[in-house]
Coordinates of C-alpha atoms in Angstrom, one line a residue:
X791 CA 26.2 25.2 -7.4
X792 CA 25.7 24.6 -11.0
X793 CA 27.1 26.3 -13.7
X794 CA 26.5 30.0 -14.1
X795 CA 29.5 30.4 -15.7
X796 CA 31.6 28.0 -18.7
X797 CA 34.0 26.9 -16.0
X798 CA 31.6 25.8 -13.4
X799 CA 29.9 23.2 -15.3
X800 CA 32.4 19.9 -15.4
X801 CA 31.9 17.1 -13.1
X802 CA 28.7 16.0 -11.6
X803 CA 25.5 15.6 -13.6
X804 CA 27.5 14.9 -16.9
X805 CA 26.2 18.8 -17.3
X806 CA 29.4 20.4 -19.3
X807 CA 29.5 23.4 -20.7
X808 CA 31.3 24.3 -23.6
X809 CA 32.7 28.0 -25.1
X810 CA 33.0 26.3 -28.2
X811 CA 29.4 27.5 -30.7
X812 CA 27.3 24.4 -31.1
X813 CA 27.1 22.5 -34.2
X814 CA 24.3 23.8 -36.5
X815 CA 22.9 20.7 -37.2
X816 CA 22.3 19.8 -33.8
X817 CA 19.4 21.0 -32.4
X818 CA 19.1 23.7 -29.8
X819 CA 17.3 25.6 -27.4
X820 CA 18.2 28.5 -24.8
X821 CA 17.1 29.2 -21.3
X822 CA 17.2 32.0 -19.8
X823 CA 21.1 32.9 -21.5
X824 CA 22.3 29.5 -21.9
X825 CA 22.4 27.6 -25.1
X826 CA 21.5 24.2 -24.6
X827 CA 22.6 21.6 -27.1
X828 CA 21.0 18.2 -27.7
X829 CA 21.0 15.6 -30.4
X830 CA 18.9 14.2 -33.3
X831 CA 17.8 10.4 -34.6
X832 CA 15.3 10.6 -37.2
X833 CA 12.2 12.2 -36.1
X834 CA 13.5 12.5 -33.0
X835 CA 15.5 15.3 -30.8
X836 CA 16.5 14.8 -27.1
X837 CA 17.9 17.3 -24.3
X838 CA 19.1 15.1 -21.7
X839 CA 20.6 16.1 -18.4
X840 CA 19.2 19.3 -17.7
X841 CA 19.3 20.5 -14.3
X842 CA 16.4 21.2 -12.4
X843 CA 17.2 22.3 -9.0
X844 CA 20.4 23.3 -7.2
X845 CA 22.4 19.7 -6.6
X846 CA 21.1 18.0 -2.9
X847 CA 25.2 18.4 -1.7
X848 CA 26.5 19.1 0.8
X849 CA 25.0 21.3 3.7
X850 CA 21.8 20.9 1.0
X851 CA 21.8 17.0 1.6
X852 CA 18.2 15.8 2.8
X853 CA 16.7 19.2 1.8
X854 CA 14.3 20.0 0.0
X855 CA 15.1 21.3 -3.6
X856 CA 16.0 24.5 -4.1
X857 CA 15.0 25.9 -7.4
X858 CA 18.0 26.1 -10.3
X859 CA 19.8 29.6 -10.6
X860 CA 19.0 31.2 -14.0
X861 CA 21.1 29.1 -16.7
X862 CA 23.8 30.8 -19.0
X863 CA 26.7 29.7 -21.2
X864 CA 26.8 26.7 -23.1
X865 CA 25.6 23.2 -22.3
X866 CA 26.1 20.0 -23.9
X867 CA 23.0 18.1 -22.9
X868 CA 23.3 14.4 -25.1
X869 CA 23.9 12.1 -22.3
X870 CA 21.2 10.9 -19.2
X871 CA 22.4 13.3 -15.9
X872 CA 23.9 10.2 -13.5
X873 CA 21.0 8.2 -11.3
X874 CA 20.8 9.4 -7.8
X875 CA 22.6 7.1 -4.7
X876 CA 20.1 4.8 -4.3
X877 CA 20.2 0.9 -3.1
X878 CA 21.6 -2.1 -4.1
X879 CA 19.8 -5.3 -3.5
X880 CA 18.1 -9.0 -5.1
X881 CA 15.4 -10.8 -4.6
X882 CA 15.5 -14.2 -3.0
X883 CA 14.4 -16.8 -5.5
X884 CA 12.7 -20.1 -4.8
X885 CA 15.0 -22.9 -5.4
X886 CA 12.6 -24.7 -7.4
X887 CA 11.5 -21.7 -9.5
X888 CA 11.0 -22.5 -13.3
X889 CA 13.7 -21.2 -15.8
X890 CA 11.2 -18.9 -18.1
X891 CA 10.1 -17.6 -14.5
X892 CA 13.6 -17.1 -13.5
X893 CA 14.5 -15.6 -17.2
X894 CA 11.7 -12.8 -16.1
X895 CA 12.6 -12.7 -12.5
X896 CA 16.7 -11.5 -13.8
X897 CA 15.1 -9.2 -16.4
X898 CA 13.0 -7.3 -13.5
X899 CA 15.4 -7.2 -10.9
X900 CA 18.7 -7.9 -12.4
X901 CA 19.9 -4.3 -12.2
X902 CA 18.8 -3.6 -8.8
X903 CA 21.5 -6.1 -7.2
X904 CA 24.3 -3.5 -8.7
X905 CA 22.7 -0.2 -8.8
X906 CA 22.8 2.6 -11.8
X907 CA 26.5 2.4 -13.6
X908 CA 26.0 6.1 -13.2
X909 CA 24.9 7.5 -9.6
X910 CA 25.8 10.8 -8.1
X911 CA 24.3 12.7 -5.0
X912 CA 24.0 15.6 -8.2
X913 CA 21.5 13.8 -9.6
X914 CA 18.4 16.0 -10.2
X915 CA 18.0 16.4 -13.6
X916 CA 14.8 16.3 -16.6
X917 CA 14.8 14.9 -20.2
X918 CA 13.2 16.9 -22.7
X919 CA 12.5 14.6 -26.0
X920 CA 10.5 16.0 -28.2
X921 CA 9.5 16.0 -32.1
X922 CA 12.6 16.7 -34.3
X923 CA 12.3 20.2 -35.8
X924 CA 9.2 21.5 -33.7
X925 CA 8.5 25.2 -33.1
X926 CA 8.9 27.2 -30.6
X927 CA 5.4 27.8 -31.0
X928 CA 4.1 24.7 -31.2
X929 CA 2.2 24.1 -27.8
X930 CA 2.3 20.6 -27.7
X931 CA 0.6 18.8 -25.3
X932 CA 3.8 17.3 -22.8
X933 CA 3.9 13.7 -20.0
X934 CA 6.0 13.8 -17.9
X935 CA 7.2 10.1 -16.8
X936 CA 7.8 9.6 -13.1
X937 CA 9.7 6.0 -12.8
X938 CA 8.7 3.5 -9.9
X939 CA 11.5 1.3 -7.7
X940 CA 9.7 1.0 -4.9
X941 CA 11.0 4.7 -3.9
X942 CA 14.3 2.1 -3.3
X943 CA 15.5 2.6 -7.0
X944 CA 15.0 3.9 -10.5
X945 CA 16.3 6.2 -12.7
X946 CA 15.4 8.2 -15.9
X947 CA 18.8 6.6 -17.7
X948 CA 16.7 3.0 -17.7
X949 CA 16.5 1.4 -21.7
X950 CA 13.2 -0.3 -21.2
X951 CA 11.6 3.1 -20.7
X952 CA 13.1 5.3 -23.6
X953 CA 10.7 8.0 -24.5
X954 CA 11.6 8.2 -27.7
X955 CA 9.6 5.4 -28.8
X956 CA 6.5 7.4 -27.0
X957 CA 7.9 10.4 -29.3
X958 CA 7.9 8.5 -32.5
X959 CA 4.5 6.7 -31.9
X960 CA 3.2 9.9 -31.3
X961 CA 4.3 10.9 -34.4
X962 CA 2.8 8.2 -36.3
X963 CA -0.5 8.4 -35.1
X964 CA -0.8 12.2 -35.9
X965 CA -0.7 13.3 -32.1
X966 CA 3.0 14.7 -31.7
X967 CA 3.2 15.3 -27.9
X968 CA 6.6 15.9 -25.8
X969 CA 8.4 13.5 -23.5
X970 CA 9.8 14.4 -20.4
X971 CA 11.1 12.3 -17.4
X972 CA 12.9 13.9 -14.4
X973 CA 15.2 11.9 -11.6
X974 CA 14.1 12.5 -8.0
X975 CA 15.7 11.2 -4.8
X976 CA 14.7 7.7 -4.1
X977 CA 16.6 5.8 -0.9
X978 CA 15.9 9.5 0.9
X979 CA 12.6 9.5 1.9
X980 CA 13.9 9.6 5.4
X981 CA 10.8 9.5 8.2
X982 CA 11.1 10.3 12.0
X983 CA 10.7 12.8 14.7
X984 CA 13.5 14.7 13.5
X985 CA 12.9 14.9 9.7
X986 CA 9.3 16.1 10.8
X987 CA 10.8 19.0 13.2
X988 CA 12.9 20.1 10.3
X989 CA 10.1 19.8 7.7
X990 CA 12.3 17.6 5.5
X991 CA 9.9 14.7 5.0
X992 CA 8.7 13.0 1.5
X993 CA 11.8 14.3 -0.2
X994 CA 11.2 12.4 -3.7
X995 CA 7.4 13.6 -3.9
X996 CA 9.4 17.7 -3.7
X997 CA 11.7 17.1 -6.0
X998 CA 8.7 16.0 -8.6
X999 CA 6.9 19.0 -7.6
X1000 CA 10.4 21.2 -8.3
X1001 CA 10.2 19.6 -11.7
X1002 CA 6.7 20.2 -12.7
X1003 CA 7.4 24.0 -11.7
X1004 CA 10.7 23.8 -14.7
X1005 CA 8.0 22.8 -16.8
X1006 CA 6.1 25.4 -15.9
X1007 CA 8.8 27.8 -16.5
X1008 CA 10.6 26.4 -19.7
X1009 CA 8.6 23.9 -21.9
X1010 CA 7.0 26.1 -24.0
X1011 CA 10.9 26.9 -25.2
X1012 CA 10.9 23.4 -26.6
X1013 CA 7.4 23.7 -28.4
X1014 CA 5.5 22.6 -25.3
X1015 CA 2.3 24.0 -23.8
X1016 CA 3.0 23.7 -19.7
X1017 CA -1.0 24.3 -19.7
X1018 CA -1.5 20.0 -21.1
X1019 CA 0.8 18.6 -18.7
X1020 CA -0.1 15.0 -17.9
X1021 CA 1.8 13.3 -15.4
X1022 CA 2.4 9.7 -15.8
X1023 CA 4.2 6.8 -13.7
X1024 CA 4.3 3.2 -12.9
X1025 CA 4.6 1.5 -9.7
X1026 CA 5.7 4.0 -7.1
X1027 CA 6.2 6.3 -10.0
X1028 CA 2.3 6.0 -10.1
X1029 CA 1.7 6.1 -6.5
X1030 CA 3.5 9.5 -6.8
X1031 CA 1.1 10.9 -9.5
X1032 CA -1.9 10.0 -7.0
X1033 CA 0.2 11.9 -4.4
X1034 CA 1.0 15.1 -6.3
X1035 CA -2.9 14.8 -6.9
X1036 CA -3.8 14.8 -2.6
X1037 CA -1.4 17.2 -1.6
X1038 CA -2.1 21.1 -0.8
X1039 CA -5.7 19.8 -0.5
X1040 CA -5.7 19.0 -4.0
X1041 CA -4.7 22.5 -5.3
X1042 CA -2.3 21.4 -8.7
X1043 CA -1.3 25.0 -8.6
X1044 CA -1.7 24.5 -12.8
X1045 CA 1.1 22.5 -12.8
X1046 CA -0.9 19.3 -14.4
X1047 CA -4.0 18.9 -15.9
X1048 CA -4.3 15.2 -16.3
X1049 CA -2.7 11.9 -14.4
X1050 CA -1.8 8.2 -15.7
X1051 CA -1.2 5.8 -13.1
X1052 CA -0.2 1.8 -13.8
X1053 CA -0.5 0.2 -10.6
X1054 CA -0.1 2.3 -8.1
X1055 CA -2.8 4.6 -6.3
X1056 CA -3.2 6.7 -2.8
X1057 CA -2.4 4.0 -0.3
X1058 CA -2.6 4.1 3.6
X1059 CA 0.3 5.4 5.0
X1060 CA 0.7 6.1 8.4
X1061 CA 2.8 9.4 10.9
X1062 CA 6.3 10.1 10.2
X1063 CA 6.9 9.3 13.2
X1064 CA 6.2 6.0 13.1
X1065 CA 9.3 5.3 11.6
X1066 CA 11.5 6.7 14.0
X1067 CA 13.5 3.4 14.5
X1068 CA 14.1 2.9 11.1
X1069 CA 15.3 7.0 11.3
X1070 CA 17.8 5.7 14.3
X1071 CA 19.1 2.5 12.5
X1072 CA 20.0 4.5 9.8
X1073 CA 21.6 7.0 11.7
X1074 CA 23.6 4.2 13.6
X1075 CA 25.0 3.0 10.4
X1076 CA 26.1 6.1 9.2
X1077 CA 28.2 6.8 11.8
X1078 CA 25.9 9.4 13.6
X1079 CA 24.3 8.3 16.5
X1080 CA 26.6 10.1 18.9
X1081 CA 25.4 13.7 17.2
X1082 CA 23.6 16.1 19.0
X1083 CA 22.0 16.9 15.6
X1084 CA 21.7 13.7 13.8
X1085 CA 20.4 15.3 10.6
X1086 CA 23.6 17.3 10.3
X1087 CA 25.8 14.8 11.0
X1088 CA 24.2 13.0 7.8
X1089 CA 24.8 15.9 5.6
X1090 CA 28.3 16.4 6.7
X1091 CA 29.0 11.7 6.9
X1092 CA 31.0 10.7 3.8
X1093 CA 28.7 9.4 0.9
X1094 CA 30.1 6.3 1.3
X1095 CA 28.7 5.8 4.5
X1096 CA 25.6 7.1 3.6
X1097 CA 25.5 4.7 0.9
X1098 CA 26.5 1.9 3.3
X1099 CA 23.6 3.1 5.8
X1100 CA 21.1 2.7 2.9
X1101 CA 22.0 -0.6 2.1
X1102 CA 22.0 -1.8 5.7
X1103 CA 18.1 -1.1 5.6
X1104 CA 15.1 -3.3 4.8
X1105 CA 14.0 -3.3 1.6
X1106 CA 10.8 -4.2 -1.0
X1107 CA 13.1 -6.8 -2.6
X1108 CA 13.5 -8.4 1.4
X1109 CA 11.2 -10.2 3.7
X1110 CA 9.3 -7.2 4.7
X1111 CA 8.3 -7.1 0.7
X1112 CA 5.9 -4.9 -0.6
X1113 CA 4.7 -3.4 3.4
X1114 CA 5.9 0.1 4.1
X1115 CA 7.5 -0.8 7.5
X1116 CA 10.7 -0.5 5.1
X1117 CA 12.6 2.3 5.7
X1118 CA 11.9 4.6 2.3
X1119 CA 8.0 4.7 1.2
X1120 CA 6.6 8.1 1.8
X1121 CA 4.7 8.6 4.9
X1122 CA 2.2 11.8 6.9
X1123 CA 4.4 14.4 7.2
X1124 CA 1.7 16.7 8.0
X1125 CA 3.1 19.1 5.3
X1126 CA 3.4 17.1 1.8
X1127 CA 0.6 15.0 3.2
X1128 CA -1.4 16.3 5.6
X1129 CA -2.8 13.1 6.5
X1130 CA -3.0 9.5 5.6
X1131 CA -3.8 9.7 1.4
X1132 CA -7.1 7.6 1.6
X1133 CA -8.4 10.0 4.7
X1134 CA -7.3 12.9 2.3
X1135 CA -9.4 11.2 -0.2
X1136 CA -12.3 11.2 1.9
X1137 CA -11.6 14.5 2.9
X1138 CA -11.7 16.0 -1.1
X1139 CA -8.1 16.5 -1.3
X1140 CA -7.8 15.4 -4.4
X1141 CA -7.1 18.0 -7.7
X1142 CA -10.2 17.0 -9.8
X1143 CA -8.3 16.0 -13.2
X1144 CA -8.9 13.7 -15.5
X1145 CA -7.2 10.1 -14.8
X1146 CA -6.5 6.6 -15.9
X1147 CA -5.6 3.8 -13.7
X1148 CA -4.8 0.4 -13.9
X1149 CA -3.8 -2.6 -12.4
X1150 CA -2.0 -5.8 -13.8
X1151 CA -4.0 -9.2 -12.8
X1152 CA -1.2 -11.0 -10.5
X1153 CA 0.7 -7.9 -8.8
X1154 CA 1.6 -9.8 -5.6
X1155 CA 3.4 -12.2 -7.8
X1156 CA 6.8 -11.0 -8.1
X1157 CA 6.8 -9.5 -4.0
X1158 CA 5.7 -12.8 -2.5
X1159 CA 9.4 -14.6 -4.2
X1160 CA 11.3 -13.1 -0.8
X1161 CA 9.1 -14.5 1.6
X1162 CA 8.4 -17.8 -0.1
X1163 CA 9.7 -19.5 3.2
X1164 CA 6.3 -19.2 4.9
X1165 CA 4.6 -22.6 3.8
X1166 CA 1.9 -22.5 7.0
X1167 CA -1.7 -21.0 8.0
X1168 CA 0.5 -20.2 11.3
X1169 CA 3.5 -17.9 9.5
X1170 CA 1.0 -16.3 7.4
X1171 CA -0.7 -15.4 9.8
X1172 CA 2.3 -14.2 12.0
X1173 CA 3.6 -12.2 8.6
X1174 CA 0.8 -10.1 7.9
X1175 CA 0.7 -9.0 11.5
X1176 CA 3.5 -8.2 11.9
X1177 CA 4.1 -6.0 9.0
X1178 CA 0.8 -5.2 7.3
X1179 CA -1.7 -4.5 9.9
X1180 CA 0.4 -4.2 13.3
X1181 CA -1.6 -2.4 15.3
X1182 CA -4.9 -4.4 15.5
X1183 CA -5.8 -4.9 18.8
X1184 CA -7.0 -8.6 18.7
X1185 CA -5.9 -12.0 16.2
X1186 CA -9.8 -11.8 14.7
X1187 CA -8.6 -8.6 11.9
X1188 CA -6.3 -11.3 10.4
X1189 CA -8.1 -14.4 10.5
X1190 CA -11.2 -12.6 9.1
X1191 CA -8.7 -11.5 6.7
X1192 CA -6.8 -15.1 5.9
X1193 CA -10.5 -16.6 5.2
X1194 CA -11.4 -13.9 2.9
X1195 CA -8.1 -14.8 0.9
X1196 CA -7.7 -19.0 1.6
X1197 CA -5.1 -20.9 1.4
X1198 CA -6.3 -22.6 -1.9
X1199 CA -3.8 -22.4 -4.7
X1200 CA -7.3 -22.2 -7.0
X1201 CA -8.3 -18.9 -5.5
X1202 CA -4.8 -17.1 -5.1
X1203 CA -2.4 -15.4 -7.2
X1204 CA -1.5 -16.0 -10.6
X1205 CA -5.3 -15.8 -10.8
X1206 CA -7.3 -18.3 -12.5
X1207 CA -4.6 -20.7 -13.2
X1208 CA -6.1 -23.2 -10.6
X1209 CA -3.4 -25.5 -8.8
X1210 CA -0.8 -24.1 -11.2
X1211 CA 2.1 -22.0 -9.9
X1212 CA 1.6 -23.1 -6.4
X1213 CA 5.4 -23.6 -5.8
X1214 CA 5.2 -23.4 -1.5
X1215 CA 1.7 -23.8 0.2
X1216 CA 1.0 -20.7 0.8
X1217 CA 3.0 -18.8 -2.5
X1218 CA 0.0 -17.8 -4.6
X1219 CA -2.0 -17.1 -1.3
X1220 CA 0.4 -14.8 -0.4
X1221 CA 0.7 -12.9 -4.0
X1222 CA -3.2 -12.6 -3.7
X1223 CA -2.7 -10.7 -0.3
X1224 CA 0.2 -8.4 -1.1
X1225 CA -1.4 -7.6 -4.8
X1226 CA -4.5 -6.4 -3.3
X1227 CA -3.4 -4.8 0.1
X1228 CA -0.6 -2.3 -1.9
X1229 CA -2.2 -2.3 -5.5
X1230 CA -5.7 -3.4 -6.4
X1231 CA -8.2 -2.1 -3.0
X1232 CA -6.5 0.8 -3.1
X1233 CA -7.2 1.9 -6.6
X1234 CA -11.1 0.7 -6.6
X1235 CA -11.4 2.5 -3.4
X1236 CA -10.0 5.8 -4.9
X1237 CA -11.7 5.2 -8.0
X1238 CA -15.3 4.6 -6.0
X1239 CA -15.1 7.8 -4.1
X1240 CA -13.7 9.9 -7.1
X1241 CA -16.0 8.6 -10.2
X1242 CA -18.6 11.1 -9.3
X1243 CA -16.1 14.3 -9.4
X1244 CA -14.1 13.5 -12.5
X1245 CA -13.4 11.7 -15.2
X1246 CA -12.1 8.4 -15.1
X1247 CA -10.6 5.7 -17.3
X1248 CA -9.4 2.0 -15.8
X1249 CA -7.9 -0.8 -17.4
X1250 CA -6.7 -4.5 -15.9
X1251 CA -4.3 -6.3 -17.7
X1252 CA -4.1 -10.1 -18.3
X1253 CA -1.9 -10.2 -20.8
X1254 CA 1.2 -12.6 -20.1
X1255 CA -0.9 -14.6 -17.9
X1256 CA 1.3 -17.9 -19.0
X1257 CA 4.3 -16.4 -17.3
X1258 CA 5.1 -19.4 -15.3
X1259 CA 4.6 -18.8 -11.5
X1260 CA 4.2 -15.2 -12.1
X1261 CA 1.1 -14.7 -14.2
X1262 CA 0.5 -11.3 -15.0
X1263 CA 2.9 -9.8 -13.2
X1264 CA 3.6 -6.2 -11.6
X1265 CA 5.1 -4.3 -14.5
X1266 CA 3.8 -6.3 -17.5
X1267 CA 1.5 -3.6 -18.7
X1268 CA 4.7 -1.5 -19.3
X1269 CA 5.5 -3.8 -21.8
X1270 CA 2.4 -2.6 -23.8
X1271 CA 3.0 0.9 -23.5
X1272 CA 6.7 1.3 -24.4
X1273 CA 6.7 -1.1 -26.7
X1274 CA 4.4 0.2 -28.9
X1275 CA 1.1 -1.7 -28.1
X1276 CA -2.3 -1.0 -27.8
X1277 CA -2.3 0.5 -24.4
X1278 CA 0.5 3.3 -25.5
X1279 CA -1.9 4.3 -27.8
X1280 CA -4.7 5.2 -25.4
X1281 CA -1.9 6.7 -23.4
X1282 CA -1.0 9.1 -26.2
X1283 CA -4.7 9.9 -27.4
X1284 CA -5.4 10.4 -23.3
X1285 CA -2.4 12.8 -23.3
X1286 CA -3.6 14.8 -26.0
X1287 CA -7.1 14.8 -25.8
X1288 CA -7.7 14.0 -22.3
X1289 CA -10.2 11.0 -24.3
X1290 CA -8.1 7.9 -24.4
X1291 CA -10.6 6.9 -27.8
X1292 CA -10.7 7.7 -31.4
X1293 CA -9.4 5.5 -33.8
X1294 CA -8.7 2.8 -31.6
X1295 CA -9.9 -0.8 -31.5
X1296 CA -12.2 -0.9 -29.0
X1297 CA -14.2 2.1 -27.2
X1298 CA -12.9 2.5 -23.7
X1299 CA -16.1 3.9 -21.4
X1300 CA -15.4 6.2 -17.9
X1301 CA -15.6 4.3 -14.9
X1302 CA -18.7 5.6 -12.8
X1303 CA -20.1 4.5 -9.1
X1304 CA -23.2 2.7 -11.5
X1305 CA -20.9 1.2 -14.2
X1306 CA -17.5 0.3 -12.9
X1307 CA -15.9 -0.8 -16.3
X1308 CA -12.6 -1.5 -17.1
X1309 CA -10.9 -1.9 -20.2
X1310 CA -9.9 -5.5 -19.9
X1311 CA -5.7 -6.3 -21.8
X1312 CA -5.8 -10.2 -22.8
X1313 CA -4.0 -12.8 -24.1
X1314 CA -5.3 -14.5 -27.7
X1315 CA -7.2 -13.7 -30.3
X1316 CA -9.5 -11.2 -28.7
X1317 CA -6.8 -8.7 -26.9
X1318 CA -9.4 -6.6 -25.5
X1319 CA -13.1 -6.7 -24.1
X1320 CA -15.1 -4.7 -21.7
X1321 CA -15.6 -6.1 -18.0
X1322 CA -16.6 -5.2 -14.5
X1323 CA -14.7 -3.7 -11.8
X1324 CA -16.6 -6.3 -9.2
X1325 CA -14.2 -9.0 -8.7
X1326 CA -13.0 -10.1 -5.2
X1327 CA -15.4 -7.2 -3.9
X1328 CA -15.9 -8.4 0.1
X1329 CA -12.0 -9.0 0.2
X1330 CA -11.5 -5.8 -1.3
X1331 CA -14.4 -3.7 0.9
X1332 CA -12.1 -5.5 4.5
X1333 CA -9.1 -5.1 2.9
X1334 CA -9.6 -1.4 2.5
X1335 CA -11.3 -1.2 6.6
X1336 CA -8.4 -2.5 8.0
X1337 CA -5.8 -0.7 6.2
X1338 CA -8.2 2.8 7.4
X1339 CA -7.8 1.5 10.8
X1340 CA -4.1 0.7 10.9
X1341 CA -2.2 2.7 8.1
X1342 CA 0.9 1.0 6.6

């Protein structure tokens, strides 16, 4: 439980609660009967570490969140609430990899082969950060930032992503909005026969939705109107924006009125079920194979062994890479999502708000590093059947496949850099595949069938394209956004206006079914144009057939 009363609230969460009467110069906001006290730098005031929801302990391990019990007392809220238990792993790197590459390569993934300095199964907590001195009665327009990790990894308590600077920007610009981010349970998507039975599936994507229903409840207390909420992520942060968009057959229940998503979109997933032996391997690890209930004997298993358990399993970061044979990616749970996310697509599940979403030019680039072993026509061909389209009844799928994406360096991944990059034979052919198969087909696809119904912005980013063997890479766009470039200025003006224009440098048009057009990020002198959303266009169209067919 957290803390109803003063003497309840030490421990987990860094949530303390103090009887001592908050400094007056420190700003403040109360909740229900609580008094929550943040902090202050310059134009800026954050409330950090709030719970959301009741902490996922105990017998409430691999449930879904329970709403909080009505706060009172006094909380200290200056510090990030700790990350949740998540796992620890690296990336392989080529031996022959080139030292900027490798300088990028650290700076991505250096943090993931030690986990969060701060974790804790009490871990669900929201940031509030939000104009210093604003009303009460302000009715701000709010994002909420949902991080990506590959549903492995991530936390709100990450430097690179401090939404202060969105704050400040905001500021500047003369379109205050409010900042919020909110940790959800990654490493516990768990999938199987039994986590369907007991309704406990897509775990992370329940604890966003719990945390869009506190901003529902409370944001207005901080100056925040919960009717221009936008929700924004990156990566599998952005995959879970599209998701929140399918579910309950696209009913937002008000909870969001607009959505941001940087590389990530509704991608094919398959049953639950289909994971049942990943469900059993973890179970084996944790010690709980000989239950009768298997689920309870997780919830009741030492954290440590837990922890060990998630470890033990396959991750993005491995061989597998960027396929959702891994244990943790969300999956059809026939509750959360009713059905494969494209097929929901097709079917009109989708909440009808406006949305932006973009793609970075090489996003294979960084996930092909783990399986840069596979140098022949023969591996690559035994890789992507076996973990991207396993069920296909005959070899043709993947040859058909393999010739739509060759084995020239000149047509793979980083893009356009001819015979560049091309540190194993089949490297950038690789990166080509795994970027378009997770990333690019499955945005142009959702974009093609929802263009029509709502209003839609798209981007691509080539900016950093001289990053040695990784081009522009999965995550480079967050760059422009965070730190304070021409994209986080669209973001803004889309947050407040739901029109990502005015005042900027160049106009960004929708994207409709007759006039795909991005908004095009480049390196050089002329940083942005207008192109088409056309490119690789018969890959793309089989790409999008198979993965219908034979959900990840």
């Amino acid at each position: 439980m957290f803390g109803i009363v003063a003497a309840a609230l030490t421990g987990l969460c860094q949530v303390q609660a103090s009887l001592a009467i908050p400094h007056v110069s420190a700003p403040t906001v109360q909740l229900d009967k609580a008094i929550f006290t943040g902090s202050s730098t310059g134009n800026v005031s954050r409330f950090l570490g709030i719970p959301y929801a009741q902490p996922p302990v105990g017998n409430l391990r691999f449930q879904r969140p329970l709403m909080h019990l009505p706060y009172s007392g006094h909380y200290n809220v200056t510090a990030f609430g700790p990350s949740c238990i998540q796992q620890t792993d690296s990336v392989t790197i080529p031996y022959n990899i080139s030292p900027s590459a490798l300088e990028v390569i650290e700076a991505v993934f250096g943090s993931y082969s030690t986990g969060p300095d701060n974790y804790d199964e009490d871990c669900l907590t929201i940031n509030v950060i939000v104009p210093a001195g604003v009303s009460a009665h302000a009715k701000l327009p709010v994002v909420m930032w949902i991080y990506g990790g590959g549903f492995e990894f991530g936390q709100t308590a990450d430097p690179s992503t401090d939404g202060g600077a969105i704050v400040q920007r905001s500021i500047d610009i003369g379109l205050p909005i409010i900042y919020v981010s909110a940790n959800y349970r990654v490493s516990g998507f768990l999938a199987g026969k039994e986590v369907q039975d007991a309704g406990v599936g897509n775990l992370g994507l329940r604890d966003q939705r719990e945390a869009l229903r506190w901003l529902q409840k409370y944001i207005s207390a901080f100056g925040g109107d919960p009717k221009k909420v936008t929700i924004w992520g990156q990566s599998a942060g952005a995959v879970s924006v599209s998701l929140q968009m399918v579910t309950n057959g696209g009913n937002n229940e008000g909870l969001f009125r607009a959505a941001f998503m940087e590389s990530g979109s509704p991608f094919p997933v398959g049953p639950i079920t289909e994971s049942q032996p990943a469900y059993d391997a973890f179970v084996l690890n944790a010690g709980c194979s000989h239950a009768n209930n298997t689920l309870q004997c997780l919830r009741e298993a030492p954290i440590s062994s837990i922890r060990a358990a998630i470890n033990d399993s396959t991750s993005v970061l491995s061989f597998s890479s960027v396929s959702l044979a891994y244990q943790w990616g969300p999956s059809a749970d026939g509750d959360f999502l009713k059905d494969d996310p494209q097929k929901l697509v097709l079917q009109g599940s989708v909440s009808p708000v406006p949305l932006v979403s973009g793609d970075c030019d090489d996003e294979g680039t960084l996930f092909s590093l783990s399986n840069a072993n596979i140098t022949t026509d023969q591996e690559v061909q035994d890789y992507i059947s076996k973990y991207f389209v396993r069920n296909m009844p005959n070899a043709s799928s993947v040859e058909k496949l393999l010739q739509l994406y060759p084995s020239d360096p000149a047509q793979g991944s980083p893009f356009d850099t001819g015979l560049q990059d091309a540190i194993t034979p089949q490297y950038k052919r690789l990166a080509a595949i795994q970027g378009d198969l997770i990333f690019q087909a499955p945005r142009r696809f959702f974009l093609q069938h929802r263009s029509s119904k709502q209003t839609i912005y798209s981007y691509l980013s080539k900016r950093d394209k001289t990053t040695s063997v990784l081009g522009s890479y999965h995550g480079t766009d967050m760059q422009i956004i965070y730190g304070g470039g021409d994209l986080g200025d669209y973001l803004i003006r889309f947050v407040a206006t739901l029109n990502p224009n005015s005042n900027t440098s160049l106009h960004w048009p929708t994207y409709s079914p007759s006039s795909p057009q991005l908004l095009t990020l480049l390196d050089g002198p002329t940083p942005l144009e207008i192109t088409n959303d056309t490119y690789r266009a018969a890959a793309f169209d089989y790409v999008t057939q198979l993965l219908l067919e034979d959900p990840l």
